[in-house]
Tab-separated table of C-alpha atoms in Angstrom:
chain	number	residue	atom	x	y	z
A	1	UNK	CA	28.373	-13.510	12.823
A	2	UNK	CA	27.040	-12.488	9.815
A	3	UNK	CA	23.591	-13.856	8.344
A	4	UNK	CA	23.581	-17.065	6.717
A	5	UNK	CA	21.979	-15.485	3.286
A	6	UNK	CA	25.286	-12.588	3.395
A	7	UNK	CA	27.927	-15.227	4.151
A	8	UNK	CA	26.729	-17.183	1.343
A	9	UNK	CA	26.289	-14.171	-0.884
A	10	UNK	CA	29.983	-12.813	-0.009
A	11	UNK	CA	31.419	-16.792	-0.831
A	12	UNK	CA	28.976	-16.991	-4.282
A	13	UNK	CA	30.838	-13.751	-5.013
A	14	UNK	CA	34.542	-14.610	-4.138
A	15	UNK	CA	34.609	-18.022	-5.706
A	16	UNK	CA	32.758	-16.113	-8.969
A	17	UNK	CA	35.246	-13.459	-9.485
A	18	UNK	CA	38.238	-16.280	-8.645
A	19	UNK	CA	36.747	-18.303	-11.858
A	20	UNK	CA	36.340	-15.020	-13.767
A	21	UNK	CA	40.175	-13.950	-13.180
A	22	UNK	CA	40.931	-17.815	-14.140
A	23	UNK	CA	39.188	-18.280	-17.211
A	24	UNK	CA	40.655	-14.989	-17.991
A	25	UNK	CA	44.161	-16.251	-17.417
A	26	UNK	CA	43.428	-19.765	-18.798
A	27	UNK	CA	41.272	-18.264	-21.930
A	28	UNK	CA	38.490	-21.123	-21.082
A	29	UNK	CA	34.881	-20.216	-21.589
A	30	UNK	CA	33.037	-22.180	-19.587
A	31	UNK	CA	34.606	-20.933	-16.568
A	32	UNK	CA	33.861	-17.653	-17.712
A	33	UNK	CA	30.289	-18.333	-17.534
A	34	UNK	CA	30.336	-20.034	-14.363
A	35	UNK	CA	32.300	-17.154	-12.952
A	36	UNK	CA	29.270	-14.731	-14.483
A	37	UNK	CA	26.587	-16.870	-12.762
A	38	UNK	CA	28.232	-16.866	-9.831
A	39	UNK	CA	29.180	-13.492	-9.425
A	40	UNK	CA	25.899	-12.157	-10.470
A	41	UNK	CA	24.141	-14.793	-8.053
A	42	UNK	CA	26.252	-13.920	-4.757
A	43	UNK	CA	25.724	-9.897	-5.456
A	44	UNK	CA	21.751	-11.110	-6.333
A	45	UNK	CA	21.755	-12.770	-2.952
A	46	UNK	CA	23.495	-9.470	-1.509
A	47	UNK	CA	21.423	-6.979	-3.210
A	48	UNK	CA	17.937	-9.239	-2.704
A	49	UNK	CA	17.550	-9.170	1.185
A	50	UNK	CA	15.081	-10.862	3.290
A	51	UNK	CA	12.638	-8.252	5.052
A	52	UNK	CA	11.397	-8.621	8.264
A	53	UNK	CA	7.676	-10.105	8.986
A	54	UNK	CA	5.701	-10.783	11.958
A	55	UNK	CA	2.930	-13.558	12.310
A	56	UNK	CA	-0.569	-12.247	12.119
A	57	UNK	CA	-1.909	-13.237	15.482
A	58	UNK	CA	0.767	-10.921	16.776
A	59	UNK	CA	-0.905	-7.994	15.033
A	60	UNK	CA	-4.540	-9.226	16.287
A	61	UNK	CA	-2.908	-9.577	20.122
A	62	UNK	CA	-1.549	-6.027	20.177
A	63	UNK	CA	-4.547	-4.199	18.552
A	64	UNK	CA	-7.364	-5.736	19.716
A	65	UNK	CA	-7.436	-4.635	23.302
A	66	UNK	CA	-7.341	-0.849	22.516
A	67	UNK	CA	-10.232	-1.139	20.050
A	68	UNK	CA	-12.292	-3.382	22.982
A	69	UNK	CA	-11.278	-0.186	25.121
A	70	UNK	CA	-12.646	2.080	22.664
A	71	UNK	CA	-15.883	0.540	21.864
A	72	UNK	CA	-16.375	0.195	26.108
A	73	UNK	CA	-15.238	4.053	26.928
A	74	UNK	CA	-18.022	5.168	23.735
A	75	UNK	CA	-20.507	2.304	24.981
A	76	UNK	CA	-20.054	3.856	28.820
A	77	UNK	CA	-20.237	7.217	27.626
A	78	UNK	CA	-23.377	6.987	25.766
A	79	UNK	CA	-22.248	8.982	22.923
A	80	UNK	CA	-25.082	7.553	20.456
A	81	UNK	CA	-24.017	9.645	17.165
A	82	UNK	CA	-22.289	8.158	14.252
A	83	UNK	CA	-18.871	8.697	14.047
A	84	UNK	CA	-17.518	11.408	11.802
A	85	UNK	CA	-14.331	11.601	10.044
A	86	UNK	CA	-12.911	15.038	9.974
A	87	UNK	CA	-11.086	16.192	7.273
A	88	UNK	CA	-7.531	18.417	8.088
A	89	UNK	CA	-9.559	21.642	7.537
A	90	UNK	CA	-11.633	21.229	11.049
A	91	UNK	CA	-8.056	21.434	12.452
A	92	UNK	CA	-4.849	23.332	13.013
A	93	UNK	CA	-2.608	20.966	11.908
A	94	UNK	CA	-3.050	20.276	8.209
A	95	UNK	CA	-1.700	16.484	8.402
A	96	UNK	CA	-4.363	15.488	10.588
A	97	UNK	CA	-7.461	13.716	10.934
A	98	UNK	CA	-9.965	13.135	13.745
A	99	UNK	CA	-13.182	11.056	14.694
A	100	UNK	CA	-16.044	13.335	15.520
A	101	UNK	CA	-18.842	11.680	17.726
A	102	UNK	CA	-21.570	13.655	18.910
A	103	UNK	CA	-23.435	12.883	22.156
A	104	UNK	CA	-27.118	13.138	20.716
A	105	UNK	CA	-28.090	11.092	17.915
A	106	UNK	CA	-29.858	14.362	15.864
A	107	UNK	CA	-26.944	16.832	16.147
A	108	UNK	CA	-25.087	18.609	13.707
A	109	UNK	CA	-21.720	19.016	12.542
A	110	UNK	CA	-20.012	21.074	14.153
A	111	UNK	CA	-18.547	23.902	12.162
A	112	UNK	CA	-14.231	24.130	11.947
A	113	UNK	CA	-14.306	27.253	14.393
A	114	UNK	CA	-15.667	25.622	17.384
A	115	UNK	CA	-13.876	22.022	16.715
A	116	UNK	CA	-10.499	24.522	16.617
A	117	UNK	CA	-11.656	25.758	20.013
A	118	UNK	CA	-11.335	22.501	21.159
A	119	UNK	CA	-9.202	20.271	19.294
A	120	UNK	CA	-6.664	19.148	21.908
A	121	UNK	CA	-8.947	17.857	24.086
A	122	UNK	CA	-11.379	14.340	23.767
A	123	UNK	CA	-14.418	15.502	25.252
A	124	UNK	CA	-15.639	18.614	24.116
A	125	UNK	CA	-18.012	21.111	25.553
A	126	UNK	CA	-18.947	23.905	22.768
A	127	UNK	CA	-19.643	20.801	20.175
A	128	UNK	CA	-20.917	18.199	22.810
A	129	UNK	CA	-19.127	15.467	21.650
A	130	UNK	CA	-16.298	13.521	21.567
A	131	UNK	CA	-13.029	14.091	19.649
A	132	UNK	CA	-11.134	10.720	19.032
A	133	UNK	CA	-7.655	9.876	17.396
A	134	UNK	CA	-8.916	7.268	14.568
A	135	UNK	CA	-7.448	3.596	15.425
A	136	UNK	CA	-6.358	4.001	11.488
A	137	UNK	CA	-4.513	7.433	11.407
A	138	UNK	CA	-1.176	5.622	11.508
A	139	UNK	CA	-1.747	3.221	8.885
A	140	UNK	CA	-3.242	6.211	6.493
A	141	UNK	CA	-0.031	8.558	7.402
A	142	UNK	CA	2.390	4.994	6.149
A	143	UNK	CA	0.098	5.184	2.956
A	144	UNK	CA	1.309	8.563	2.577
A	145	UNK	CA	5.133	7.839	2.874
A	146	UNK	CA	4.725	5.063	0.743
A	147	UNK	CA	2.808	6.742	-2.016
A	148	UNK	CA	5.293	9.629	-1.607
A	149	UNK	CA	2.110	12.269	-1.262
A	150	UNK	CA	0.050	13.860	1.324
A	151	UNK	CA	-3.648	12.883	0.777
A	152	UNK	CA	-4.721	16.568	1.045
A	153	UNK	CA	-3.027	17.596	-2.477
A	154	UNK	CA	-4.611	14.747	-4.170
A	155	UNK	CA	-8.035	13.905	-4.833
A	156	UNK	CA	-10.465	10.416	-5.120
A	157	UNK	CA	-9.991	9.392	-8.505
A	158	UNK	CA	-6.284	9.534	-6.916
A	159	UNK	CA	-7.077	7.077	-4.414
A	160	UNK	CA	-9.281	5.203	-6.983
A	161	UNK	CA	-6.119	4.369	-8.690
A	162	UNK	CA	-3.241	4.251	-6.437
A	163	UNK	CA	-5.034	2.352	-3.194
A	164	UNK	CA	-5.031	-0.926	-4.861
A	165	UNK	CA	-1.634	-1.206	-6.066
A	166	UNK	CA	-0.694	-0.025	-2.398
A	167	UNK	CA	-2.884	-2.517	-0.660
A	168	UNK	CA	-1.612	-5.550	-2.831
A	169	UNK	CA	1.881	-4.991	-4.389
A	170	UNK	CA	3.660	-2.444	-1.766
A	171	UNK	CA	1.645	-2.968	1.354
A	172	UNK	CA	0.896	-6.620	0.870
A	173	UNK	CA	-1.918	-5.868	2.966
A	174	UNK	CA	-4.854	-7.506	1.052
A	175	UNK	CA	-5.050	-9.511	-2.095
A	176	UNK	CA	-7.651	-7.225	-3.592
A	177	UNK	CA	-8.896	-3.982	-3.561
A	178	UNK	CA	-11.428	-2.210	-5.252
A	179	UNK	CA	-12.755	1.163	-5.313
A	180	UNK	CA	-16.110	2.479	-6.771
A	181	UNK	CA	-17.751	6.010	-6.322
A	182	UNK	CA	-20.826	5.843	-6.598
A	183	UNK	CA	-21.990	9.698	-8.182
A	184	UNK	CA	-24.837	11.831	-7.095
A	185	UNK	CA	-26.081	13.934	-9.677
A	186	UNK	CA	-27.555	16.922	-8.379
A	187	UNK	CA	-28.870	20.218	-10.704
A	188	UNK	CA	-27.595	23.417	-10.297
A	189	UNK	CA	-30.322	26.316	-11.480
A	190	UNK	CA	-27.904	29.370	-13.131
A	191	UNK	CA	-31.049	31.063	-13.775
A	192	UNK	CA	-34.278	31.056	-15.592
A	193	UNK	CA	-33.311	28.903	-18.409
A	194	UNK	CA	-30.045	27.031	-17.603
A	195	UNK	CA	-28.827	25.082	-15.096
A	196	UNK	CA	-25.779	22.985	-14.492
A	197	UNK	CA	-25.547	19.198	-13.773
A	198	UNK	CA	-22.644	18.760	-10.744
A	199	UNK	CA	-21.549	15.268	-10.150
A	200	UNK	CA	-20.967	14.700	-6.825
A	201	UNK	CA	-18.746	11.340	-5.089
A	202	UNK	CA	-21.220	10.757	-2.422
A	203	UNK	CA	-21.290	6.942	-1.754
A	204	UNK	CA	-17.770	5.236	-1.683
A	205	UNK	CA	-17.689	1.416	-2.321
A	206	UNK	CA	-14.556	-0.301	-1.212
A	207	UNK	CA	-13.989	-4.012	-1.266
A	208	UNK	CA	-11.080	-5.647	0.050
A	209	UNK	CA	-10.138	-9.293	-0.436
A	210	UNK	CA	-8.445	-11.759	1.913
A	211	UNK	CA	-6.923	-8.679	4.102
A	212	UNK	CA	-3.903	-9.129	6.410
A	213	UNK	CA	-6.619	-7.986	9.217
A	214	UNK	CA	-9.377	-10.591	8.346
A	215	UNK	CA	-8.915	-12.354	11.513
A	216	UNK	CA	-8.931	-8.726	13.568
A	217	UNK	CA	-12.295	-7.846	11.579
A	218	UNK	CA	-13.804	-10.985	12.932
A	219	UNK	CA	-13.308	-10.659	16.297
A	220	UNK	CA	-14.235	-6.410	15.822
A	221	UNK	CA	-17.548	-7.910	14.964
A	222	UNK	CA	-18.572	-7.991	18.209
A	223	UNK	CA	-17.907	-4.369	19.211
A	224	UNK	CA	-20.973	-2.670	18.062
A	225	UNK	CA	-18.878	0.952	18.048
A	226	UNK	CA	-15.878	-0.212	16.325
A	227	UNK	CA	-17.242	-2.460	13.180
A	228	UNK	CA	-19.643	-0.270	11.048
A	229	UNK	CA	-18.895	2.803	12.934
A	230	UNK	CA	-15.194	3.788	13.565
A	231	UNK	CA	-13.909	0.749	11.641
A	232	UNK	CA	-11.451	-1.622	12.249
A	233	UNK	CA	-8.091	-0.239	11.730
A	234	UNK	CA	-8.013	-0.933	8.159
A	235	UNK	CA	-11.386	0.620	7.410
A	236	UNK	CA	-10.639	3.507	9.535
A	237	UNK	CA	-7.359	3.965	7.661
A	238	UNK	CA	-9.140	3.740	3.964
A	239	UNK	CA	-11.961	6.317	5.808
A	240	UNK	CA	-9.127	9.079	7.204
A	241	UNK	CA	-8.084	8.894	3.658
A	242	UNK	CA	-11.044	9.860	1.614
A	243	UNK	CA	-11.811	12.843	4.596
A	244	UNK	CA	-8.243	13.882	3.709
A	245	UNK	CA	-8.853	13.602	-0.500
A	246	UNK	CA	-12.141	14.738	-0.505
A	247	UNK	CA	-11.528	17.307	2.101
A	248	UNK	CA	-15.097	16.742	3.141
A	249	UNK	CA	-16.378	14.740	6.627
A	250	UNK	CA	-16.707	11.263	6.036
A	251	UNK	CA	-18.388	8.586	7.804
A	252	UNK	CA	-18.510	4.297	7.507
A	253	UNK	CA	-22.352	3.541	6.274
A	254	UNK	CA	-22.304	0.040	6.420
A	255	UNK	CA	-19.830	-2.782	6.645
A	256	UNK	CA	-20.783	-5.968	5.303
A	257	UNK	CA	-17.919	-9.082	5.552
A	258	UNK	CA	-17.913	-13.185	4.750
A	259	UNK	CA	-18.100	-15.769	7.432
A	260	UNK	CA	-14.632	-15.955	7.370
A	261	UNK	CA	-13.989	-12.119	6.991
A	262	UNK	CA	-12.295	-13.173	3.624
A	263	UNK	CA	-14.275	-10.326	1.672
A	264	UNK	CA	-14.903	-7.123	3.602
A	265	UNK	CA	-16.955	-4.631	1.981
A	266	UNK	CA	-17.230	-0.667	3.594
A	267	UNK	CA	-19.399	1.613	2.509
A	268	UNK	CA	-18.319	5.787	2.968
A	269	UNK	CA	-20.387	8.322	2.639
A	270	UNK	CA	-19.340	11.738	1.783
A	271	UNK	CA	-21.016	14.440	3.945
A	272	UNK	CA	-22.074	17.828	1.859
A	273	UNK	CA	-21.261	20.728	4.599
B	1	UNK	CA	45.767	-13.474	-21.309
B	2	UNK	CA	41.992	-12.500	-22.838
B	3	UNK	CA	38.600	-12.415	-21.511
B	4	UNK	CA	37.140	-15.554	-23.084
B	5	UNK	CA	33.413	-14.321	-24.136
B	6	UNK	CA	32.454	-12.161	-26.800
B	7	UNK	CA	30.144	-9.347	-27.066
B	8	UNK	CA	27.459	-11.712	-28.042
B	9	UNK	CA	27.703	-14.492	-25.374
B	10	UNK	CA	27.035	-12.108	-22.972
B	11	UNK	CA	24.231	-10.898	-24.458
B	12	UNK	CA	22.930	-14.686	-24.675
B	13	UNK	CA	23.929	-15.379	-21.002
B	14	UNK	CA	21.950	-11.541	-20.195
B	15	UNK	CA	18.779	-13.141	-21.898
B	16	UNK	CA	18.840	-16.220	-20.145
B	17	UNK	CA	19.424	-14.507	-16.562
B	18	UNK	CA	16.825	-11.893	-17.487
B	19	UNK	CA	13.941	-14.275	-18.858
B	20	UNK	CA	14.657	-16.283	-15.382
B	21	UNK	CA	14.452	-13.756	-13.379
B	22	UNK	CA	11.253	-11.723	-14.890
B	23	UNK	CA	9.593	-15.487	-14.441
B	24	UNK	CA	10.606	-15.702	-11.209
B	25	UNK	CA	9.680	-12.036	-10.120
B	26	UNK	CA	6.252	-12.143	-11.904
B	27	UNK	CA	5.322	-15.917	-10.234
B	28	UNK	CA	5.965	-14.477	-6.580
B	29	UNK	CA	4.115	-11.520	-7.257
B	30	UNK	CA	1.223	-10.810	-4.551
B	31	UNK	CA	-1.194	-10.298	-7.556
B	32	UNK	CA	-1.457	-13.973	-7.277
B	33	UNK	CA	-1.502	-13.911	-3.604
B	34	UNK	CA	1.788	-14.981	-2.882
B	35	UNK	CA	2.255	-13.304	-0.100
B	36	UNK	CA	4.464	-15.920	1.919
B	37	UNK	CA	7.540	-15.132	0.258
B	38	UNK	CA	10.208	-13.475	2.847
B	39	UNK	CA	12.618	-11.836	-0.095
B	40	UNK	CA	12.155	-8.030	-0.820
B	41	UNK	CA	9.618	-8.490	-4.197
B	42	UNK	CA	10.575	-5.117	-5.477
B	43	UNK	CA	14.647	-5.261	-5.526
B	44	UNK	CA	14.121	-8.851	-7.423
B	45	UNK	CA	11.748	-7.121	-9.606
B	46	UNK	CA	14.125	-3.868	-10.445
B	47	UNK	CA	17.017	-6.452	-10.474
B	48	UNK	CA	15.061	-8.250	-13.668
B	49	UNK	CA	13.553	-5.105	-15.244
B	50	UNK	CA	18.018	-3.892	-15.290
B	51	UNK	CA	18.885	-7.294	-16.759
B	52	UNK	CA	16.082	-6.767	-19.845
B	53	UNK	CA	17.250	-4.064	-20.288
B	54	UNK	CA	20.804	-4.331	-20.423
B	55	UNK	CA	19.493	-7.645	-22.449
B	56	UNK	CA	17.421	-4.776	-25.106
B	57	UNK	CA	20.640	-2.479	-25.102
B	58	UNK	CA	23.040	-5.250	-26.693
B	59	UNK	CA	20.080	-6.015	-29.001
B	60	UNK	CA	19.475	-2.397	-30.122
B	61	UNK	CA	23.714	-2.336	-30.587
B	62	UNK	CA	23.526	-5.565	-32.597
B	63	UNK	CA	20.707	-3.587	-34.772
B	64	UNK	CA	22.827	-0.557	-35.050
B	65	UNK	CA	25.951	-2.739	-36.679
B	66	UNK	CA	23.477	-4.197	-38.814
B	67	UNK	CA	22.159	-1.064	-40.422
B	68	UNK	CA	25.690	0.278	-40.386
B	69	UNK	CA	27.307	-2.237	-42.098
B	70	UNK	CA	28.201	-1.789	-45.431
């Protein structure tokens, strides 16, 4: 049986091209416009379909226990660094995007040679650290499709100006977002006499407002490894993306949200190699 | 046997539809958080922007005869 929004879309239709052949044949014009309304209405209803939702606490059930597993494999583990977002150069596949953790707090990045080594596996033993999936890679590869682009031929002032129309009007994921790079200026010495002023994106402020995931960043509040560190899926997805524009390692500085997780605001920084 | 509107009540009946359905499109847009509304936002949206402009295009013809006329 067809749905009830098509069977009265097919009906709208019928009886609207029957008035249109009868005002035709009768010459009378106010059956011509009901005929028009009708017509255009039922193809309206045809053409305008219903898309498919599902409830919010559905998303929260069916995320939350992998990021609870995450924070208690890192928190068993005892990898103390921050986490790391690798941009697609640190790997073969130039699509990609991975969470770097290191085991001691004080080490340093590892260089794209020795993550290559290594990249298929989680734990790693050239880099001593961890190599993780981010819990956002999927939701920053459906930013792609949507947008129609692949972060890594774009850069920030890209994301600065396509993100929130994605978040609000195609995503429907939040009803706000805003994006503000905060530069760095740092002096470049030529020579003697001249040197050169280079802006640099290092701080990226992004605040999003009343987010489909507001409930999911209230409960990620209480796993220390997940909020402020890999990020919530949402954060994690915004973070993959900047490692991807910027083409630089990325990680979450600090993560500040309401009471009622209506306004989450993520700091990235931008890592200079 | 003839169709019973002219040129020119269509183009009434085409702003009518159109101003309705820009209204109605810009009212459910999730800039203003509605967000609750099950109907796909952007084929209501291009179905509105078509009816301006089909709206503007017997408006530009009605300039054209204008101009034209001697």
């Amino acid at each position: 049986m067809p749905e009830p929004s098509k069977l009265s879309g097919y009906t709208l239709l019928l009886f609207g091209t029957l008035s249109l052949l009868l005002s035709t044949f009768y010459e009378h014009s106010i059956l011509a416009f009901i005929g028009l309304g009708l017509t255009f209405w039922g193809a309206l209803l045809l053409y305008i379909r219903s898309e498919n939702y599902v409830k919010r606490n559905l998303l929260n059930s069916t995320t939350l226990p992998t990021l609870e597993n995450l924070n208690q494999i890192l928190t068993e583990l005892g990898y103390q660094g921050n986490a790391i977002y690798l941009p697609p150069k640190y790997f073969k596949d130039p699509e990609t995007s991975k969470i770097f953790i290191s085991k001691r707090k004080s080490t340093n990045l590892p260089t794209p040679e020795e993550i290559r080594q290594e990249e298929d596996k989680i734990l790693l033993k050239n880099a001593e650290g961890a190599l993780i999936i981010p819990p956002g890679l999927s939701l920053s590869k459906l930013f792609e499709k949507t947008l129609g682009t692949s972060f890594t031929k774009v850069d920030l002032e890209y994301l600065q100006q396509n993100l929130p129309k994605l978040f609000i009007e195609d995503l429907e994921i939040a009803e706000n977002l805003e994006i503000q790079t905060k530069p760095s200026k740092t002096a470049k010495k030529i020579n003697d006499s001249a040197s050169v002023i280079q802006v640099k994106y290092n701080i990226i402020h992004v605040k999003i407002t009343n987010s489909v995931y507001k409930d999911m960043c209230k409960e990620a509040r209480k796993l220390p490894r997940i909020c402020g560190d890999i990020g919530c899926p949402i954060c994690s997805a915004i973070a993959c993306s900047i490692a991807k524009a910027s083409g630089k390692p990325v990680t979450i500085e600090k993560t500040e949200s309401t009471e009622d997780a209506k306004a989450i605001e993520v700091y990235y920084r931008i890592i200079e190699e | 046997m003839n169709f019973p509107l002219s040129f020119w009540d269509i183009s009434l009946w085409l702003a009518v539809t159109a101003i309705i359905l820009l209204i109605t499109s810009e009212l459910i847009s999730p800039y203003y958080g509605q967000t609750n509304i099950l109907i796909n936002k952007k084929r209501l949206k291009n179905a509105a922007l078509t009816m301006g402009i089909l709206f503007l295009i017997t408006v530009a013809i009605r300039i054209y005869e204008i101009i034209t006329s001697p």
